[in-house]
Amino acid sequence: MTLQSIAVVGPGAIGGTIAAWLSRNPLVGELTLCARTPLDRLVVETPDGSVIEATPRVVTDPAQITAPVDWVVVATKAYDVAAAAQWLKPLVGPSTHVAVLQNGVEHVERFAPYLDRDRIVPVVIDVPAERSAPGRIAHRRNGTLVMPAGEAGEAFAALFAESVIEASTTDDFLTVAWTKLSLNCAGAVNALTGQPGGVVRAEGVAELMRQMVRECVAVGRAVGAKLGDEIPDWVIERAMTSPADSVNSLLADRLAGRPMEWDARNGVIVRLGAIHGVPTPVNAMASTLLAATAWTPD
Ligand SMILES: NC(=O)c1ccc[n+]([C@@H]2O[C@H](COP(=O)([O-])OP(=O)(O)OC[C@H]3O[C@@H](n4cnc5c(N)ncnc54)[C@H](OP(=O)(O)O)[C@@H]3O)[C@@H](O)[C@H]2O)c1
């Protein structure tokens, strides 16, 4: 196999973790980090406590890209897509694929305005990672990457053959993505209350979260995902058994004063529910209130 050239756009917690593991793959030739904030190198603590140090080329301006690559890996937050897309023009050539590692169910739709849909490889990512400073990341649990079945998805999975991250393909990507969304949508409660995972035990909260998930399941089914009746209870059970002090990314972003991915996690349920005639009042309230946290008087 010829050596693969890869550019990671958005080397934050996920992009940095992925880049660190890719740097260990002998099939990866050139590895470039396309960053907004400069970083000197990657230092990634892995789940077994060992550390990967890597010094890929770092660029901070699309004008520094001189040739297209085989793979672009986009790992910005979902709300940074327009800015991330600035990198695509110099990076995407006739045979480039773009893997989108973001939460939500609209990986392809977000990037379709910028390139052919058949170049986009959506990835459902479950790789817990935290960034303490630019390039300094803790990769907490091995985790998984799931892509749609097919040549591109399998080629992307092969890049992780020697990593601890389990990369696989599925014949039903829609269902995998909506199952993850079912899990994520209820996390809005934490950002709204400012409380960590344990708030699920506060009176009425589990039922409210269950209702958010029911709406997600109903909309997911309307778009064709195969979601079982057990999903709302499964999500609440997971929340009940998670550490009471766990902080999801929506809450972490709110506490840090950063934008939040509420649209990718709740707004999408409301938007698609409206198209398919599925009522989504609880997700609508959550989206409206989370959006309003950024409101400022004129
Ligand atoms: N972290 C997790 O455990 C986890 C787990 C599952 C799924 N996810 C999903 O993975 C995606 C990435 O999340 P994350 O936690 O890795 O976020 P993150 O740590 O905030 O990383 C995002 C990175 O994108 C960079 N960026 C933003 N705009 C850019 C641009 N125009 N050009 C280049 N880089 C740009 C940011 O730059 P700065 O350095 O300037 O901020 C940051 O380095 C999200 O959709 C998230 O929901 C995350």
PDB file of C-alpha atoms in Angstrom, residues 6-164:
ATOM      1  CA  ILE A   6      -3.235  12.948   6.109  1.00  0.00           C
ATOM      2  CA  ALA A   7      -4.254  16.391   7.330  1.00  0.00           C
ATOM      3  CA  VAL A   8      -6.118  16.743  10.620  1.00  0.00           C
ATOM      4  CA  VAL A   9      -8.224  19.906  10.723  1.00  0.00           C
ATOM      5  CA  GLY A  10      -8.892  20.839  14.355  1.00  0.00           C
ATOM      6  CA  PRO A  11      -6.218  19.132  16.480  1.00  0.00           C
ATOM      7  CA  GLY A  12      -8.125  19.481  19.759  1.00  0.00           C
ATOM      8  CA  ALA A  13      -9.050  16.620  22.109  1.00  0.00           C
ATOM      9  CA  ILE A  14     -10.292  14.300  19.355  1.00  0.00           C
ATOM     10  CA  GLY A  15      -8.136  15.558  16.469  1.00  0.00           C
ATOM     11  CA  GLY A  16      -5.004  15.438  18.625  1.00  0.00           C
ATOM     12  CA  THR A  17      -5.768  11.928  19.903  1.00  0.00           C
ATOM     13  CA  ILE A  18      -6.459  10.660  16.390  1.00  0.00           C
ATOM     14  CA  ALA A  19      -3.323  12.337  15.028  1.00  0.00           C
ATOM     15  CA  ALA A  20      -1.177  10.832  17.791  1.00  0.00           C
ATOM     16  CA  TRP A  21      -2.343   7.314  16.938  1.00  0.00           C
ATOM     17  CA  LEU A  22      -1.985   7.969  13.207  1.00  0.00           C
ATOM     18  CA  SER A  23       1.595   9.115  13.803  1.00  0.00           C
ATOM     19  CA  ARG A  24       2.351   5.564  14.938  1.00  0.00           C
ATOM     20  CA  ASN A  25       1.003   3.942  11.790  1.00  0.00           C
ATOM     21  CA  PRO A  26       3.793   3.026   9.351  1.00  0.00           C
ATOM     22  CA  LEU A  27       1.302   3.391   6.492  1.00  0.00           C
ATOM     23  CA  VAL A  28       0.949   7.096   7.249  1.00  0.00           C
ATOM     24  CA  GLY A  29       3.498   9.205   5.395  1.00  0.00           C
ATOM     25  CA  GLU A  30       2.965  12.933   5.813  1.00  0.00           C
ATOM     26  CA  LEU A  31       0.857  14.001   8.773  1.00  0.00           C
ATOM     27  CA  THR A  32      -0.151  17.659   8.967  1.00  0.00           C
ATOM     28  CA  LEU A  33      -2.089  19.404  11.728  1.00  0.00           C
ATOM     29  CA  CYS A  34      -4.246  22.290  10.500  1.00  0.00           C
ATOM     30  CA  ALA A  35      -4.680  24.334  13.654  1.00  0.00           C
ATOM     31  CA  ARG A  36      -6.394  27.548  14.686  1.00  0.00           C
ATOM     32  CA  THR A  37      -4.227  27.931  17.791  1.00  0.00           C
ATOM     33  CA  PRO A  38      -0.554  27.037  17.212  1.00  0.00           C
ATOM     34  CA  LEU A  39       0.945  24.031  19.025  1.00  0.00           C
ATOM     35  CA  ASP A  40       4.534  22.834  19.197  1.00  0.00           C
ATOM     36  CA  ARG A  41       3.885  19.072  19.365  1.00  0.00           C
ATOM     37  CA  LEU A  42       1.424  16.451  20.525  1.00  0.00           C
ATOM     38  CA  VAL A  43       1.759  14.860  23.940  1.00  0.00           C
ATOM     39  CA  VAL A  44      -1.081  12.373  24.372  1.00  0.00           C
ATOM     40  CA  GLU A  45      -1.544  10.282  27.489  1.00  0.00           C
ATOM     41  CA  THR A  46      -3.091   6.991  26.366  1.00  0.00           C
ATOM     42  CA  PRO A  47      -5.587   4.814  28.293  1.00  0.00           C
ATOM     43  CA  ASP A  48      -2.839   2.477  29.569  1.00  0.00           C
ATOM     44  CA  GLY A  49      -0.891   5.432  30.976  1.00  0.00           C
ATOM     45  CA  SER A  50       1.831   5.489  28.320  1.00  0.00           C
ATOM     46  CA  VAL A  51       2.449   8.694  26.399  1.00  0.00           C
ATOM     47  CA  ILE A  52       2.627   9.265  22.660  1.00  0.00           C
ATOM     48  CA  GLU A  53       4.764  12.227  21.670  1.00  0.00           C
ATOM     49  CA  ALA A  54       4.652  13.302  18.052  1.00  0.00           C
ATOM     50  CA  THR A  55       5.862  16.305  16.065  1.00  0.00           C
ATOM     51  CA  PRO A  56       3.777  16.455  12.899  1.00  0.00           C
ATOM     52  CA  ARG A  57       3.972  19.513  10.678  1.00  0.00           C
ATOM     53  CA  VAL A  58       1.669  22.234  12.083  1.00  0.00           C
ATOM     54  CA  VAL A  59       0.123  24.882   9.854  1.00  0.00           C
ATOM     55  CA  THR A  60      -2.202  27.699  10.891  1.00  0.00           C
ATOM     56  CA  ASP A  61      -3.135  29.182   7.505  1.00  0.00           C
ATOM     57  CA  PRO A  62      -4.648  27.357   4.521  1.00  0.00           C
ATOM     58  CA  ALA A  63      -2.162  29.280   2.311  1.00  0.00           C
ATOM     59  CA  GLN A  64       0.603  27.104   3.832  1.00  0.00           C
ATOM     60  CA  ILE A  65      -0.886  23.986   2.181  1.00  0.00           C
ATOM     61  CA  THR A  66       0.897  23.309  -1.096  1.00  0.00           C
ATOM     62  CA  ALA A  67      -0.621  19.979  -2.212  1.00  0.00           C
ATOM     63  CA  PRO A  68      -3.766  17.911  -1.672  1.00  0.00           C
ATOM     64  CA  VAL A  69      -3.699  14.926   0.672  1.00  0.00           C
ATOM     65  CA  ASP A  70      -5.218  11.424   0.615  1.00  0.00           C
ATOM     66  CA  TRP A  71      -7.265  12.001   3.779  1.00  0.00           C
ATOM     67  CA  VAL A  72      -8.579  15.072   5.536  1.00  0.00           C
ATOM     68  CA  VAL A  73      -9.781  14.334   9.062  1.00  0.00           C
ATOM     69  CA  VAL A  74     -12.068  17.087  10.353  1.00  0.00           C
ATOM     70  CA  ALA A  75     -12.340  17.163  14.144  1.00  0.00           C
ATOM     71  CA  THR A  76     -13.543  20.680  14.908  1.00  0.00           C
ATOM     72  CA  LYS A  77     -16.715  21.234  16.887  1.00  0.00           C
ATOM     73  CA  ALA A  78     -19.847  21.087  14.730  1.00  0.00           C
ATOM     74  CA  TYR A  79     -20.377  24.860  15.028  1.00  0.00           C
ATOM     75  CA  ASP A  80     -16.933  25.551  13.493  1.00  0.00           C
ATOM     76  CA  VAL A  81     -17.677  23.906  10.149  1.00  0.00           C
ATOM     77  CA  ALA A  82     -17.668  27.069   8.025  1.00  0.00           C
ATOM     78  CA  ALA A  83     -14.195  28.013   9.271  1.00  0.00           C
ATOM     79  CA  ALA A  84     -12.949  24.414   9.022  1.00  0.00           C
ATOM     80  CA  ALA A  85     -14.115  24.300   5.406  1.00  0.00           C
ATOM     81  CA  GLN A  86     -11.544  26.997   4.504  1.00  0.00           C
ATOM     82  CA  TRP A  87      -8.937  24.261   4.707  1.00  0.00           C
ATOM     83  CA  LEU A  88     -10.674  22.009   2.206  1.00  0.00           C
ATOM     84  CA  LYS A  89      -9.879  23.958  -0.958  1.00  0.00           C
ATOM     85  CA  PRO A  90      -6.086  23.412  -0.841  1.00  0.00           C
ATOM     86  CA  LEU A  91      -6.306  19.979   0.852  1.00  0.00           C
ATOM     87  CA  VAL A  92      -8.862  18.257  -1.379  1.00  0.00           C
ATOM     88  CA  GLY A  93      -7.688  16.864  -4.729  1.00  0.00           C
ATOM     89  CA  PRO A  94      -9.244  14.385  -7.166  1.00  0.00           C
ATOM     90  CA  SER A  95      -8.812  11.369  -4.861  1.00  0.00           C
ATOM     91  CA  THR A  96      -9.084  12.944  -1.400  1.00  0.00           C
ATOM     92  CA  HIS A  97     -11.592  11.672   1.153  1.00  0.00           C
ATOM     93  CA  VAL A  98     -12.769  13.773   4.078  1.00  0.00           C
ATOM     94  CA  ALA A  99     -13.553  11.939   7.322  1.00  0.00           C
ATOM     95  CA  VAL A 100     -15.822  13.976   9.599  1.00  0.00           C
ATOM     96  CA  LEU A 101     -15.364  13.128  13.290  1.00  0.00           C
ATOM     97  CA  GLN A 102     -18.094  15.119  14.991  1.00  0.00           C
ATOM     98  CA  ASN A 103     -21.128  14.543  17.141  1.00  0.00           C
ATOM     99  CA  GLY A 104     -24.628  14.572  15.731  1.00  0.00           C
ATOM    100  CA  VAL A 105     -26.235  12.993  12.682  1.00  0.00           C
ATOM    101  CA  GLU A 106     -25.489  15.626  10.040  1.00  0.00           C
ATOM    102  CA  HIS A 107     -21.836  14.913   9.233  1.00  0.00           C
ATOM    103  CA  VAL A 108     -22.490  14.752   5.485  1.00  0.00           C
ATOM    104  CA  GLU A 109     -25.037  17.599   5.381  1.00  0.00           C
ATOM    105  CA  ARG A 110     -22.626  19.949   7.159  1.00  0.00           C
ATOM    106  CA  PHE A 111     -19.897  19.463   4.559  1.00  0.00           C
ATOM    107  CA  ALA A 112     -22.043  18.901   1.455  1.00  0.00           C
ATOM    108  CA  PRO A 113     -21.956  22.643   0.606  1.00  0.00           C
ATOM    109  CA  TYR A 114     -18.168  22.407   0.256  1.00  0.00           C
ATOM    110  CA  LEU A 115     -17.443  19.133  -1.586  1.00  0.00           C
ATOM    111  CA  ASP A 116     -19.015  16.120  -3.322  1.00  0.00           C
ATOM    112  CA  ARG A 117     -21.035  14.000  -0.920  1.00  0.00           C
ATOM    113  CA  ASP A 118     -19.313  10.801  -2.057  1.00  0.00           C
ATOM    114  CA  ARG A 119     -15.974  12.167  -0.750  1.00  0.00           C
ATOM    115  CA  ILE A 120     -17.336  12.574   2.770  1.00  0.00           C
ATOM    116  CA  VAL A 121     -16.895   9.734   5.277  1.00  0.00           C
ATOM    117  CA  PRO A 122     -19.071  10.350   8.339  1.00  0.00           C
ATOM    118  CA  VAL A 123     -17.672   8.931  11.572  1.00  0.00           C
ATOM    119  CA  VAL A 124     -19.524   8.247  14.816  1.00  0.00           C
ATOM    120  CA  ILE A 125     -16.884   8.737  17.452  1.00  0.00           C
ATOM    121  CA  ASP A 126     -16.869   7.418  20.991  1.00  0.00           C
ATOM    122  CA  VAL A 127     -13.347   8.240  22.144  1.00  0.00           C
ATOM    123  CA  PRO A 128     -13.325  10.119  25.466  1.00  0.00           C
ATOM    124  CA  ALA A 129     -10.507  12.658  25.398  1.00  0.00           C
ATOM    125  CA  GLU A 130      -9.723  15.946  27.137  1.00  0.00           C
ATOM    126  CA  ARG A 131      -7.348  18.724  26.214  1.00  0.00           C
ATOM    127  CA  SER A 132      -5.552  20.638  28.979  1.00  0.00           C
ATOM    128  CA  ALA A 133      -3.502  22.907  26.676  1.00  0.00           C
ATOM    129  CA  PRO A 134      -2.773  23.062  22.921  1.00  0.00           C
ATOM    130  CA  GLY A 135      -1.392  19.633  21.966  1.00  0.00           C
ATOM    131  CA  ARG A 136      -1.667  18.252  25.540  1.00  0.00           C
ATOM    132  CA  ILE A 137      -4.374  15.619  25.645  1.00  0.00           C
ATOM    133  CA  ALA A 138      -5.574  12.785  27.860  1.00  0.00           C
ATOM    134  CA  HIS A 139      -7.132   9.920  25.883  1.00  0.00           C
ATOM    135  CA  ARG A 140      -9.229   8.267  28.607  1.00  0.00           C
ATOM    136  CA  ARG A 141     -10.693   5.040  27.150  1.00  0.00           C
ATOM    137  CA  ASN A 142      -9.801   3.150  23.953  1.00  0.00           C
ATOM    138  CA  GLY A 143     -13.152   3.890  22.328  1.00  0.00           C
ATOM    139  CA  THR A 144     -14.594   3.333  18.881  1.00  0.00           C
ATOM    140  CA  LEU A 145     -14.913   4.877  15.443  1.00  0.00           C
ATOM    141  CA  VAL A 146     -17.774   3.682  13.223  1.00  0.00           C
ATOM    142  CA  MET A 147     -18.027   4.463   9.502  1.00  0.00           C
ATOM    143  CA  PRO A 148     -20.530   3.383   6.841  1.00  0.00           C
ATOM    144  CA  ALA A 149     -19.674   0.102   5.075  1.00  0.00           C
ATOM    145  CA  GLY A 150     -17.860   0.546   1.771  1.00  0.00           C
ATOM    146  CA  GLU A 151     -14.410   1.107   0.359  1.00  0.00           C
ATOM    147  CA  ALA A 152     -13.816   4.532   1.894  1.00  0.00           C
ATOM    148  CA  GLY A 153     -15.057   3.530   5.356  1.00  0.00           C
ATOM    149  CA  GLU A 154     -12.910   0.412   5.309  1.00  0.00           C
ATOM    150  CA  ALA A 155      -9.851   2.345   4.122  1.00  0.00           C
ATOM    151  CA  PHE A 156     -10.324   4.809   6.986  1.00  0.00           C
ATOM    152  CA  ALA A 157     -10.735   1.974   9.503  1.00  0.00           C
ATOM    153  CA  ALA A 158      -7.485   0.419   8.234  1.00  0.00           C
ATOM    154  CA  LEU A 159      -5.573   3.520   9.315  1.00  0.00           C
ATOM    155  CA  PHE A 160      -6.308   2.543  12.932  1.00  0.00           C
ATOM    156  CA  ALA A 161      -5.388  -1.135  12.630  1.00  0.00           C
ATOM    157  CA  GLU A 162      -2.451  -0.688  14.985  1.00  0.00           C
ATOM    158  CA  SER A 163      -4.078   1.674  17.440  1.00  0.00           C
ATOM    159  CA  VAL A 164      -6.089   0.847  20.553  1.00  0.00           C
TER     160      VAL A 164
END
